[in-house]
Short mmCIF file of N, CA and C in Angstrom, two decimals:
data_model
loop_
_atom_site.label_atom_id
_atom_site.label_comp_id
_atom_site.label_asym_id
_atom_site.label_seq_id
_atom_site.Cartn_x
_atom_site.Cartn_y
_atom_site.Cartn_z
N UNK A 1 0.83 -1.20 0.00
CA UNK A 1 0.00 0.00 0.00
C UNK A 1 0.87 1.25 0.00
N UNK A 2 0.51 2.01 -0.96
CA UNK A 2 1.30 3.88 -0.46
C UNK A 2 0.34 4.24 -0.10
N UNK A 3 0.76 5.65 -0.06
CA UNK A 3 -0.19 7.02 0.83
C UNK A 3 0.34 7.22 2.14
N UNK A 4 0.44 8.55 2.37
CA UNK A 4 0.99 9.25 3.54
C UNK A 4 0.06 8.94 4.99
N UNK A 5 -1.11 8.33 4.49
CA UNK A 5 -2.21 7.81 6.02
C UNK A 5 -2.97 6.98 5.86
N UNK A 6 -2.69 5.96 4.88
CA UNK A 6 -3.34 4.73 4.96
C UNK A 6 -2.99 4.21 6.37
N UNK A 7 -2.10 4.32 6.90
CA UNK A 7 -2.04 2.87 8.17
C UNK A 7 -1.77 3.97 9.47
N UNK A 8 -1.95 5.57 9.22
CA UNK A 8 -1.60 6.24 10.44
C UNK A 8 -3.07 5.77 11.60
N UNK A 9 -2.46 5.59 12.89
CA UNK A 9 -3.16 5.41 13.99
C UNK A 9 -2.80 6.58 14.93
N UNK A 10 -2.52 7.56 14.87
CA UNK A 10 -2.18 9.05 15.35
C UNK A 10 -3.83 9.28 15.37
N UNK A 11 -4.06 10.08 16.81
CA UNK A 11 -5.45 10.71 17.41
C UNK A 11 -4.77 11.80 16.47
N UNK A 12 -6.35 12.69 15.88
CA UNK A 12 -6.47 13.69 15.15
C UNK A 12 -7.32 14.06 14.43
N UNK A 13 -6.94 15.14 13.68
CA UNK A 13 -8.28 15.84 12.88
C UNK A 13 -7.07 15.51 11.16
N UNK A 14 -8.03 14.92 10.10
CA UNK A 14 -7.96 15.47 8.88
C UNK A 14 -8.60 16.42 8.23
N UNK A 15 -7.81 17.79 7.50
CA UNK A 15 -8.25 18.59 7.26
C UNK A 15 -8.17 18.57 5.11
N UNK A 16 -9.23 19.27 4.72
CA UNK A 16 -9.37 19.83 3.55
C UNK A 16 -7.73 20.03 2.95
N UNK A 17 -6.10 19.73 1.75
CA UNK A 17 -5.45 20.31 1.25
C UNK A 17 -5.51 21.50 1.12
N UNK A 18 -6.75 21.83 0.14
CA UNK A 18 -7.40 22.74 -0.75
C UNK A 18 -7.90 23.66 0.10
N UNK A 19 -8.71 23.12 0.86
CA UNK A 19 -9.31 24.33 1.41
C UNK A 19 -9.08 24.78 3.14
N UNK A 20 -8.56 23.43 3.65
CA UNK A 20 -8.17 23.89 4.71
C UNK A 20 -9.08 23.87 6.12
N UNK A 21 -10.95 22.85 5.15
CA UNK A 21 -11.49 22.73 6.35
C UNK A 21 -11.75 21.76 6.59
N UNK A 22 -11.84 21.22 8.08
CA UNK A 22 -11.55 19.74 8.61
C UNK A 22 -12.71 19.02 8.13
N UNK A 23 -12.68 17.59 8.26
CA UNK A 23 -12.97 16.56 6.91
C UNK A 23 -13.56 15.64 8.25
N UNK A 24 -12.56 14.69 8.53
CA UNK A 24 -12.47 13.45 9.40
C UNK A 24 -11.70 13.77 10.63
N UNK A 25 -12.13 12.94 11.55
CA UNK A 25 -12.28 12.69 12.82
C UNK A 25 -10.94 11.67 12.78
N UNK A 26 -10.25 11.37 13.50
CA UNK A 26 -9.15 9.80 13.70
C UNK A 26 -10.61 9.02 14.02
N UNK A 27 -10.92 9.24 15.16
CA UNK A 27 -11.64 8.51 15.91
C UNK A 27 -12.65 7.69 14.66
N UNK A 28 -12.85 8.35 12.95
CA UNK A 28 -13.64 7.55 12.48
C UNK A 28 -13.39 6.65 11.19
N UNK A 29 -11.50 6.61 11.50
CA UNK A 29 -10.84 6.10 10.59
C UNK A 29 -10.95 4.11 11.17
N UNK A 30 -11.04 3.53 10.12
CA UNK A 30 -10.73 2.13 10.30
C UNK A 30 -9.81 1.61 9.18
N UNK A 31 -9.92 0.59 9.66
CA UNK A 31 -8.43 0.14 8.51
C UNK A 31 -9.23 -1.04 7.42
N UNK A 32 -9.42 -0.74 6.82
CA UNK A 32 -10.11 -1.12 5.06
C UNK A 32 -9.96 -2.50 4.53
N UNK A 33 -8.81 -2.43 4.47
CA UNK A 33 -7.91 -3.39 3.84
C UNK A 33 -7.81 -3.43 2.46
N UNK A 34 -8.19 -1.76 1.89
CA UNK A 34 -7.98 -1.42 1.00
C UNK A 34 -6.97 -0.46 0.03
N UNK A 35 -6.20 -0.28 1.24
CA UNK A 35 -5.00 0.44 1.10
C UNK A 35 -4.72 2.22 1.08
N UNK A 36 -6.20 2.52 1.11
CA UNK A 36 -6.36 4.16 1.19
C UNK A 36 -6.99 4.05 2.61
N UNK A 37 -6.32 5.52 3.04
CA UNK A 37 -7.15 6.05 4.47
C UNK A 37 -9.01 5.62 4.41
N UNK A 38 -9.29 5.30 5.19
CA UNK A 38 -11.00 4.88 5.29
C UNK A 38 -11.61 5.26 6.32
N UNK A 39 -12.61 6.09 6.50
CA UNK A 39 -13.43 6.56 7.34
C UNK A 39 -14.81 6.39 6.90
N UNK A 40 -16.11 6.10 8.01
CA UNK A 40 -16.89 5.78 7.76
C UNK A 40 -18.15 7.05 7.96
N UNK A 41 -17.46 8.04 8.63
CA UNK A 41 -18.14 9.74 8.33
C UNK A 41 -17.29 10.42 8.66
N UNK A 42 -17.80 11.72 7.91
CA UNK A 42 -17.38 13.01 8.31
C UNK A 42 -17.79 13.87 9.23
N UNK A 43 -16.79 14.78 9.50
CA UNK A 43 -17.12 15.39 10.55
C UNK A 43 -18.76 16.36 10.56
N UNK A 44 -18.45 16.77 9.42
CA UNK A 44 -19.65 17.66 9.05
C UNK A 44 -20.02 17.19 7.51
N UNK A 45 -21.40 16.42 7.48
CA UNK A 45 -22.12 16.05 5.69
C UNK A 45 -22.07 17.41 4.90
N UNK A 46 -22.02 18.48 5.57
CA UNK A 46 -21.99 19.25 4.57
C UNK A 46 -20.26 20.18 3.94
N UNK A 47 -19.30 19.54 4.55
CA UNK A 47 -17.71 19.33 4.05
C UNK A 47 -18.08 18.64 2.89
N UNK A 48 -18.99 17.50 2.45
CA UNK A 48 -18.84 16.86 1.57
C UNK A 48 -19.68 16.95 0.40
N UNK A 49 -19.10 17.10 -1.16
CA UNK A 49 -19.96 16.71 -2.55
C UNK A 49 -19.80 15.70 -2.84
N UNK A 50 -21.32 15.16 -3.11
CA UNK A 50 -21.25 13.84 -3.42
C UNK A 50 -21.67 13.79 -5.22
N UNK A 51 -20.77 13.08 -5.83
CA UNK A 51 -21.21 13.40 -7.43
C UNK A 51 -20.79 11.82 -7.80
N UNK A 52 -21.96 11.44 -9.18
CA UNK A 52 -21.69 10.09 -9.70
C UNK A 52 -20.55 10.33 -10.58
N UNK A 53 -19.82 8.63 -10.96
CA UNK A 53 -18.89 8.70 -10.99
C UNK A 53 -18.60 7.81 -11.76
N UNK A 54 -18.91 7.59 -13.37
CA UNK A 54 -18.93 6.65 -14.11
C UNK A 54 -17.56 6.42 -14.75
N UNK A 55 -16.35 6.38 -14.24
CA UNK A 55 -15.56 6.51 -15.16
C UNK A 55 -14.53 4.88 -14.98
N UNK A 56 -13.71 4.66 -15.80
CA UNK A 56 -12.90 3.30 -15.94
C UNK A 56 -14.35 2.01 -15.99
N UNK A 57 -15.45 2.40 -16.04
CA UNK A 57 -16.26 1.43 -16.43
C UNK A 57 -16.95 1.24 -15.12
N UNK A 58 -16.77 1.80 -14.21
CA UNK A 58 -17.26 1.52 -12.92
C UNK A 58 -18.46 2.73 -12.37
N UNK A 59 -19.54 1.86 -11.62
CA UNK A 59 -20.31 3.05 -11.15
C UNK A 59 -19.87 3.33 -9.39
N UNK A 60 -19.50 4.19 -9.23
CA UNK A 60 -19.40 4.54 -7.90
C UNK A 60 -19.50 6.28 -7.58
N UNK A 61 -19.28 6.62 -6.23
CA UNK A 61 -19.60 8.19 -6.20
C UNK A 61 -18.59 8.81 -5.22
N UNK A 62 -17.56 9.77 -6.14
CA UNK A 62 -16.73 10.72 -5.90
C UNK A 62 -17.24 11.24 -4.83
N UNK A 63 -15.80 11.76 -4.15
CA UNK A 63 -16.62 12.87 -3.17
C UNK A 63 -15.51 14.35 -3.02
N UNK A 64 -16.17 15.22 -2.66
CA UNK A 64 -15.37 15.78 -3.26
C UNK A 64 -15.34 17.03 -2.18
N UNK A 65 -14.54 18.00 -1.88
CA UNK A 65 -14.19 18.96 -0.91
C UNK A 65 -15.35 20.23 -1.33
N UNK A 66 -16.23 20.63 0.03
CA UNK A 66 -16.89 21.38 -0.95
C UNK A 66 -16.93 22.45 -0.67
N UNK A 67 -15.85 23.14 0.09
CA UNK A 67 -15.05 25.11 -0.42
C UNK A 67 -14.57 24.65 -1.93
N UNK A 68 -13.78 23.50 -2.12
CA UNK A 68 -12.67 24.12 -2.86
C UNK A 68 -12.80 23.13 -4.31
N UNK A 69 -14.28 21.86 -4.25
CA UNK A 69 -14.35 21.40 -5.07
C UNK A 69 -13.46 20.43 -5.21
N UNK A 70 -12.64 20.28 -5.04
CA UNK A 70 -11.34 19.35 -5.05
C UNK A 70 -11.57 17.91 -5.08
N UNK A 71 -11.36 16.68 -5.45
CA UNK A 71 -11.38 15.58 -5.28
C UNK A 71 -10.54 15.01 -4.07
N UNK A 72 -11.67 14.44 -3.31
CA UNK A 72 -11.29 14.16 -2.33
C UNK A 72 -10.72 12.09 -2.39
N UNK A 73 -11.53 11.64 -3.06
CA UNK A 73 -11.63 10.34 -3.16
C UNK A 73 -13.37 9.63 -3.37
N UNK A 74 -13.55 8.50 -2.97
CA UNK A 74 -14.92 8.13 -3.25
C UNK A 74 -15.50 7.62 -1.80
N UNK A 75 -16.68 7.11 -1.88
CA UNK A 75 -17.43 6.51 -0.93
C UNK A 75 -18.19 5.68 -1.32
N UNK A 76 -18.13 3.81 -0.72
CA UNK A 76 -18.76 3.05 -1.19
C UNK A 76 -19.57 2.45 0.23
N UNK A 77 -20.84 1.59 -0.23
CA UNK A 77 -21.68 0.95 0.83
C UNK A 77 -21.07 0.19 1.29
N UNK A 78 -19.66 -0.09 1.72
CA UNK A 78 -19.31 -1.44 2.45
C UNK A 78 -18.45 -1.40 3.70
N UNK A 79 -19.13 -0.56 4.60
CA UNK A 79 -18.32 0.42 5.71
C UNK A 79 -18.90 -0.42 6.82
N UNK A 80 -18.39 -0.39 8.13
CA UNK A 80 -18.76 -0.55 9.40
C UNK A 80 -19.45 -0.22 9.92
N UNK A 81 -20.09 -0.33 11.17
CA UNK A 81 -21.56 0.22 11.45
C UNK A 81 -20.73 1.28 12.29
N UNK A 82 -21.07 2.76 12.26
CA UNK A 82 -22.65 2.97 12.67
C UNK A 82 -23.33 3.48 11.16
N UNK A 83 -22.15 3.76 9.90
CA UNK A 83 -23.12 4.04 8.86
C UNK A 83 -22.72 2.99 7.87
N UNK A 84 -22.39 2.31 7.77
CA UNK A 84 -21.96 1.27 6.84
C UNK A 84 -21.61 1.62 5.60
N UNK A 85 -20.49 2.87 5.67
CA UNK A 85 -20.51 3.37 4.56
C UNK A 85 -19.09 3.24 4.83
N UNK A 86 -18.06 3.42 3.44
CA UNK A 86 -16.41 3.43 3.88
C UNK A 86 -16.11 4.72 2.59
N UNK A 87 -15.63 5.89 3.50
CA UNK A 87 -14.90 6.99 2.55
C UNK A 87 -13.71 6.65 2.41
N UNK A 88 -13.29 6.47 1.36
CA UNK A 88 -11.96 6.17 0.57
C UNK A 88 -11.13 7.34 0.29
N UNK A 89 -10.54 7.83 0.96
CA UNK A 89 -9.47 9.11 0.96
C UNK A 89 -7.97 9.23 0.19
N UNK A 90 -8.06 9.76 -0.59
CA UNK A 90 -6.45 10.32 -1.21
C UNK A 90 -5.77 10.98 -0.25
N UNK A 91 -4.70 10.70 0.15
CA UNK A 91 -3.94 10.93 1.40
C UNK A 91 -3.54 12.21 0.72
N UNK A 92 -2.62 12.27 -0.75
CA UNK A 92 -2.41 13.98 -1.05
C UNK A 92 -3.53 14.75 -0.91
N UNK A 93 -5.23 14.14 -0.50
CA UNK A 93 -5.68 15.54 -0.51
C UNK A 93 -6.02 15.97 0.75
N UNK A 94 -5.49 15.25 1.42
CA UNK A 94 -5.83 15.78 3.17
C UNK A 94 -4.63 16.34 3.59
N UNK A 95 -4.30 17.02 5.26
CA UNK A 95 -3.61 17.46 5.70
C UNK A 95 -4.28 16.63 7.42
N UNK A 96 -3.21 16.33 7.79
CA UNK A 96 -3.84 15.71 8.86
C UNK A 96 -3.01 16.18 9.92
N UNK A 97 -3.74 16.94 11.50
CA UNK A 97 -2.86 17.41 12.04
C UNK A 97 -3.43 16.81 13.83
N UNK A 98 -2.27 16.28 14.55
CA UNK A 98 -2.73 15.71 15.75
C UNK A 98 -3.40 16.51 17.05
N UNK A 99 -4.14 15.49 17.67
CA UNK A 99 -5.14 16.30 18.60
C UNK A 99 -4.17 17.31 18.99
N UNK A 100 -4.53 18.86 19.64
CA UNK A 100 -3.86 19.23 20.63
C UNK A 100 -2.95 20.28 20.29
N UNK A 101 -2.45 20.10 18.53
CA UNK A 101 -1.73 20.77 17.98
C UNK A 101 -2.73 21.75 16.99
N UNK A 102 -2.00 23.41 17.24
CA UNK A 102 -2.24 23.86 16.30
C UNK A 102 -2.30 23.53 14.78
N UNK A 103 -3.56 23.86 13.94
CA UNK A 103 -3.48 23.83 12.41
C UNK A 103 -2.66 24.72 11.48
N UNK A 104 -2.69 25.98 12.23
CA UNK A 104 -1.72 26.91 12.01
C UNK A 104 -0.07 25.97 11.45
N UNK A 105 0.15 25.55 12.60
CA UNK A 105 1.86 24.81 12.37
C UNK A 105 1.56 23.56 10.80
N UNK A 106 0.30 23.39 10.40
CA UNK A 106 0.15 22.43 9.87
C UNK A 106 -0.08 22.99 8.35
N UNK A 107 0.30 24.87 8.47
CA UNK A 107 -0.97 25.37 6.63
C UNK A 107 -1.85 25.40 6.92
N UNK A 108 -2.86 25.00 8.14
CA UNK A 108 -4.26 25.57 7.90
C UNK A 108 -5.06 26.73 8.31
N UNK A 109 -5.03 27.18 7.65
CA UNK A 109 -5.46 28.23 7.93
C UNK A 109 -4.89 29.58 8.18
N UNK A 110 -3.77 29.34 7.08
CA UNK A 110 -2.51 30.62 6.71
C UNK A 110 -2.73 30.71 5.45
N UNK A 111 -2.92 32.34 4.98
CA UNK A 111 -2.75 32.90 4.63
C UNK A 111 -1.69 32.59 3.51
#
């Protein structure tokens, strides 16, 4: 597996690249066994665009950052309870910064 947080177990917040606003919770990351970061919600449904996603022959649904539009990764029905859903995350498009620590030290939210 690559990606900069497929297998991180660090307490924390993932935040927006692009835009800089927080996404995921640690607390709602699980481990997939799919090789991208996986969380089963977000912090806030409305961080997220959800758009279909017909492409390489496959139907599934993008999701996407929604200040900055950005592709975030997808979301499929085969998640853990409590929503049984699993968000599939591109590690370049998050910024992930640990409980406790400023976002500031992390780009977020500079200027």
């Amino acid at each position: 597996y690559t990606g900069k947080y497929w297998n991180s177990k660090e307490t924390g917040t993932y935040y927006s690249l692009a835009s800089g606003q927080p996404l995921f919770l640690s607390d709602a990351k699980f481990d997939s066994g799919c090789g991208w970061p996986s969380f089963f919600e977000p912090i806030d449904k409305d961080a997220i665009i959800y758009r279909s996603d017909d492409a390489h022959g496959m139907k599934r649904i993008e999701i996407l950052d929604s200040k900055s539009g950005s592709h975030l990764g997808h979301v499929f029905n085969d998640g853990p309870p409590p929503t049984g859903l699993r968000y599939c995350l591109n590690s370049d498009a998050m910024v992930f910064v640990p409980l406790g620590e400023d976002p500031k030290n992390y780009g977020i939210g500079v200027d």
